[in-house]
PDB file of C-alpha atoms in Angstrom:
ATOM      1  CA  MET A 221       0.000   0.000   0.000  1.00 93.00           C
ATOM      2  CA  LEU A 222       2.784   2.469   0.895  1.00 96.00           C
ATOM      3  CA  ASN A 223       4.467   1.791  -2.449  1.00 96.00           C
ATOM      4  CA  LEU A 224       1.225   2.651  -4.228  1.00 97.00           C
ATOM      5  CA  ILE A 225       0.932   5.841  -2.187  1.00 97.00           C
ATOM      6  CA  GLY A 226       4.476   6.829  -3.105  1.00 97.00           C
ATOM      7  CA  SER A 227       4.046   6.128  -6.788  1.00 97.00           C
ATOM      8  CA  LYS A 228       0.504   7.421  -7.383  1.00 97.00           C
ATOM      9  CA  ALA A 229      -1.191   9.169  -4.444  1.00 97.00           C
ATOM     10  CA  ASP A 230      -1.380  12.804  -3.441  1.00 97.00           C
ATOM     11  CA  GLY A 231      -1.219  12.071   0.273  1.00 97.00           C
ATOM     12  CA  TRP A 232      -1.064   9.656   3.181  1.00 97.00           C
ATOM     13  CA  ILE A 233      -3.027   9.753   6.399  1.00 97.00           C
ATOM     14  CA  ALA A 234      -0.969   7.704   8.837  1.00 96.00           C
ATOM     15  CA  PRO A 235      -3.393   5.183  10.345  1.00 94.00           C
ATOM     16  CA  LEU A 236      -4.394   6.137  13.858  1.00 91.00           C
ATOM     17  CA  GLY A 237      -4.047   2.556  15.068  1.00 88.00           C
ATOM     18  CA  THR A 238      -0.469   2.015  13.924  1.00 93.00           C
ATOM     19  CA  PRO A 239       2.297   2.367  16.504  1.00 95.00           C
ATOM     20  CA  TYR A 240       4.411   5.505  16.444  1.00 95.00           C
ATOM     21  CA  GLU A 241       7.557   3.461  15.892  1.00 96.00           C
ATOM     22  CA  THR A 242       6.245   2.245  12.493  1.00 96.00           C
ATOM     23  CA  LYS A 243       5.659   5.719  11.084  1.00 96.00           C
ATOM     24  CA  PRO A 244       9.309   6.542  10.110  1.00 96.00           C
ATOM     25  CA  ALA A 245       9.560   3.319   8.090  1.00 96.00           C
ATOM     26  CA  GLY A 246       6.244   4.161   6.436  1.00 96.00           C
ATOM     27  CA  GLN A 247       7.584   7.579   5.502  1.00 97.00           C
ATOM     28  CA  ASP A 248      10.760   5.993   4.098  1.00 98.00           C
ATOM     29  CA  SER A 249       8.758   3.505   2.005  1.00 98.00           C
ATOM     30  CA  ILE A 250       6.621   6.269   0.548  1.00 98.00           C
ATOM     31  CA  ASP A 251       9.706   8.356  -0.238  1.00 98.00           C
ATOM     32  CA  ALA A 252      11.488   5.447  -1.950  1.00 98.00           C
ATOM     33  CA  ALA A 253       8.424   4.582  -4.048  1.00 98.00           C
ATOM     34  CA  ALA A 254       7.968   8.223  -5.025  1.00 98.00           C
ATOM     35  CA  GLN A 255      11.592   8.524  -6.114  1.00 98.00           C
ATOM     36  CA  ALA A 256      11.399   5.249  -8.040  1.00 98.00           C
ATOM     37  CA  ALA A 257       8.350   6.633  -9.883  1.00 98.00           C
ATOM     38  CA  GLY A 258      10.197   9.854 -10.709  1.00 98.00           C
ATOM     39  CA  ARG A 259       8.239  11.910  -8.184  1.00 98.00           C
ATOM     40  CA  LYS A 260       9.409  14.268  -5.484  1.00 97.00           C
ATOM     41  CA  PRO A 261       8.556  12.788  -2.062  1.00 97.00           C
ATOM     42  CA  THR A 262       7.645  16.263  -0.818  1.00 95.00           C
ATOM     43  CA  ASP A 263       4.765  16.369  -3.313  1.00 96.00           C
ATOM     44  CA  ILE A 264       2.954  13.774  -1.181  1.00 98.00           C
ATOM     45  CA  ARG A 265       1.034  15.263   1.747  1.00 98.00           C
ATOM     46  CA  ARG A 266       1.598  13.536   5.108  1.00 98.00           C
ATOM     47  CA  VAL A 267      -1.074  13.643   7.818  1.00 98.00           C
ATOM     48  CA  ILE A 268      -0.744  12.538  11.427  1.00 97.00           C
ATOM     49  CA  GLN A 269      -3.657  12.415  13.838  1.00 96.00           C
ATOM     50  CA  PRO A 270      -2.495  12.857  17.427  1.00 97.00           C
ATOM     51  CA  VAL A 271      -5.095  12.053  20.072  1.00 97.00           C
ATOM     52  CA  GLY A 272      -5.109  14.095  23.224  1.00 97.00           C
ATOM     53  CA  ALA A 273      -6.198  17.051  25.266  1.00 98.00           C
ATOM     54  CA  VAL A 274      -4.988  20.559  25.926  1.00 98.00           C
ATOM     55  CA  THR A 275      -4.423  20.763  29.673  1.00 98.00           C
ATOM     56  CA  ASP A 276      -3.150  23.254  32.225  1.00 98.00           C
ATOM     57  CA  SER A 277      -0.467  20.868  33.463  1.00 97.00           C
ATOM     58  CA  VAL A 278       2.187  18.809  31.709  1.00 97.00           C
ATOM     59  CA  GLN A 279       1.510  15.078  31.728  1.00 97.00           C
ATOM     60  CA  THR A 280       3.035  14.303  28.329  1.00 97.00           C
ATOM     61  CA  ARG A 281       6.504  15.834  28.069  1.00 97.00           C
ATOM     62  CA  GLU A 282       7.805  14.422  24.779  1.00 96.00           C
ATOM     63  CA  ARG A 283       6.535  13.591  21.308  1.00 95.00           C
ATOM     64  CA  PRO A 284       5.558   9.932  21.326  1.00 95.00           C
ATOM     65  CA  SER A 285       7.983   7.820  19.320  1.00 94.00           C
ATOM     66  CA  ILE A 286       6.826   4.379  20.454  1.00 94.00           C
ATOM     67  CA  GLY A 287       3.516   2.916  21.482  1.00 94.00           C
ATOM     68  CA  PRO A 288       0.029   2.952  20.011  1.00 93.00           C
ATOM     69  CA  GLY A 289      -0.980   5.874  17.821  1.00 91.00           C
ATOM     70  CA  THR A 290      -4.052   6.261  19.960  1.00 93.00           C
ATOM     71  CA  GLN A 291      -2.153   6.998  23.178  1.00 94.00           C
ATOM     72  CA  PRO A 292      -3.301  10.426  24.339  1.00 97.00           C
ATOM     73  CA  ILE A 293      -1.008  13.430  24.464  1.00 98.00           C
ATOM     74  CA  LEU A 294      -2.070  15.352  27.567  1.00 98.00           C
ATOM     75  CA  THR A 295      -0.195  18.605  27.924  1.00 98.00           C
ATOM     76  CA  THR A 296      -0.107  22.372  27.846  1.00 98.00           C
ATOM     77  CA  PRO A 297      -0.387  24.515  24.701  1.00 98.00           C
ATOM     78  CA  GLU A 298       3.354  25.247  24.827  1.00 98.00           C
ATOM     79  CA  VAL A 299       4.333  21.574  24.907  1.00 98.00           C
ATOM     80  CA  TRP A 300       1.716  20.746  22.249  1.00 98.00           C
ATOM     81  CA  ALA A 301       3.356  23.390  20.041  1.00 98.00           C
ATOM     82  CA  ARG A 302       6.808  21.827  20.459  1.00 97.00           C
ATOM     83  CA  ILE A 303       5.436  18.320  19.822  1.00 98.00           C
ATOM     84  CA  ILE A 304       3.707  19.499  16.647  1.00 98.00           C
ATOM     85  CA  ALA A 305       6.916  21.185  15.451  1.00 97.00           C
ATOM     86  CA  GLU A 306       8.722  17.871  15.999  1.00 96.00           C
ATOM     87  CA  PHE A 307       6.022  15.972  14.062  1.00 97.00           C
ATOM     88  CA  VAL A 308       6.571  18.402  11.189  1.00 97.00           C
ATOM     89  CA  HIS A 309      10.361  18.617  11.193  1.00 95.00           C
ATOM     90  CA  GLU A 310      11.469  15.239  12.540  1.00 94.00           C
ATOM     91  CA  GLY A 311       8.452  13.116  11.666  1.00 95.00           C
ATOM     92  CA  ARG A 312       8.053  14.641   8.179  1.00 96.00           C
ATOM     93  CA  PHE A 313       4.327  15.300   8.574  1.00 97.00           C
ATOM     94  CA  ASP A 314       2.967  18.457   6.997  1.00 96.00           C
ATOM     95  CA  THR A 315      -0.587  18.240   8.306  1.00 97.00           C
ATOM     96  CA  ILE A 316      -1.745  17.710  11.878  1.00 97.00           C
ATOM     97  CA  ASN A 317      -5.322  16.558  12.495  1.00 96.00           C
ATOM     98  CA  PHE A 318      -6.003  16.963  16.218  1.00 97.00           C
ATOM     99  CA  VAL A 319      -8.280  14.229  17.578  1.00 96.00           C
ATOM    100  CA  PRO A 320      -9.671  15.320  20.950  1.00 97.00           C
ATOM    101  CA  GLN A 321      -9.561  12.599  23.578  1.00 96.00           C
ATOM    102  CA  HIS A 322     -13.046  13.743  24.602  1.00 93.00           C
ATOM    103  CA  GLU A 323     -14.945  15.781  22.084  1.00 90.00           C
ATOM    104  CA  ASP A 324     -16.083  19.078  23.480  1.00 93.00           C
ATOM    105  CA  VAL A 325     -16.151  22.670  22.346  1.00 96.00           C
ATOM    106  CA  GLU A 326     -13.624  23.788  24.971  1.00 96.00           C
ATOM    107  CA  GLN A 327     -10.935  21.424  23.637  1.00 96.00           C
ATOM    108  CA  LEU A 328     -11.420  22.494  20.040  1.00 96.00           C
ATOM    109  CA  THR A 329     -11.434  26.159  21.069  1.00 97.00           C
ATOM    110  CA  ARG A 330      -8.265  25.807  23.143  1.00 98.00           C
ATOM    111  CA  PHE A 331      -6.511  23.928  20.355  1.00 98.00           C
ATOM    112  CA  ALA A 332      -7.519  26.548  17.791  1.00 98.00           C
ATOM    113  CA  THR A 333      -6.748  29.623  19.872  1.00 98.00           C
ATOM    114  CA  GLU A 334      -3.822  28.496  22.037  1.00 98.00           C
ATOM    115  CA  VAL A 335      -2.054  25.596  20.335  1.00 98.00           C
ATOM    116  CA  ILE A 336      -2.232  26.467  16.636  1.00 98.00           C
ATOM    117  CA  PRO A 337      -0.677  29.952  16.909  1.00 98.00           C
ATOM    118  CA  ALA A 338       2.053  28.602  19.204  1.00 98.00           C
ATOM    119  CA  ALA A 339       2.652  25.644  16.870  1.00 97.00           C
ATOM    120  CA  ARG A 340       3.045  27.908  13.851  1.00 97.00           C
ATOM    121  CA  ALA A 341       5.662  29.914  15.741  1.00 96.00           C
ATOM    122  CA  ALA A 342       7.422  26.752  16.958  1.00 96.00           C
ATOM    123  CA  ILE A 343       7.526  25.328  13.428  1.00 96.00           C
ATOM    124  CA  ALA A 344       9.027  28.560  12.102  1.00 95.00           C
ATOM    125  CA  GLU A 345      11.643  28.692  14.878  1.00 93.00           C
ATOM    126  CA  TYR A 346      12.378  24.962  15.083  1.00 86.00           C
ATOM    127  CA  ARG A 347      15.918  23.767  15.612  1.00 73.00           C
ATOM    128  CA  GLN A 348      16.774  20.097  15.583  1.00 62.00           C
ATOM    129  CA  PRO A 349      18.070  18.651  18.856  1.00 60.00           C
ATOM    130  CA  GLU A 350      21.832  18.191  18.936  1.00 58.00           C
TER     131      GLU A 350
END
């Protein structure tokens, strides 16, 4: 399937149920198939769907790199912003689809008004860890 995505598709939505540790290999497979088909890998949109909640205290400190894709990220807007910047720069995802752990208007409002502006700034200022 990933080879087909790389050679023909416009984008990939990383399956929510796949473990985080499988996503880099998926990205690599898509890139290789795109290159083999004479395409630029960057022409293929990449979507990740982190599950979680915007909170007033830090429970999740780091971007998940192992474990189920459905594990919730529970953290502050500032940490969410850093995690999103890492998904973009290190994880090679260009689209983030926030999946609230519990759907309610407050979560969507907080994500839109607190996390998204901070994430845009974090993406623009991002520096890879040394």
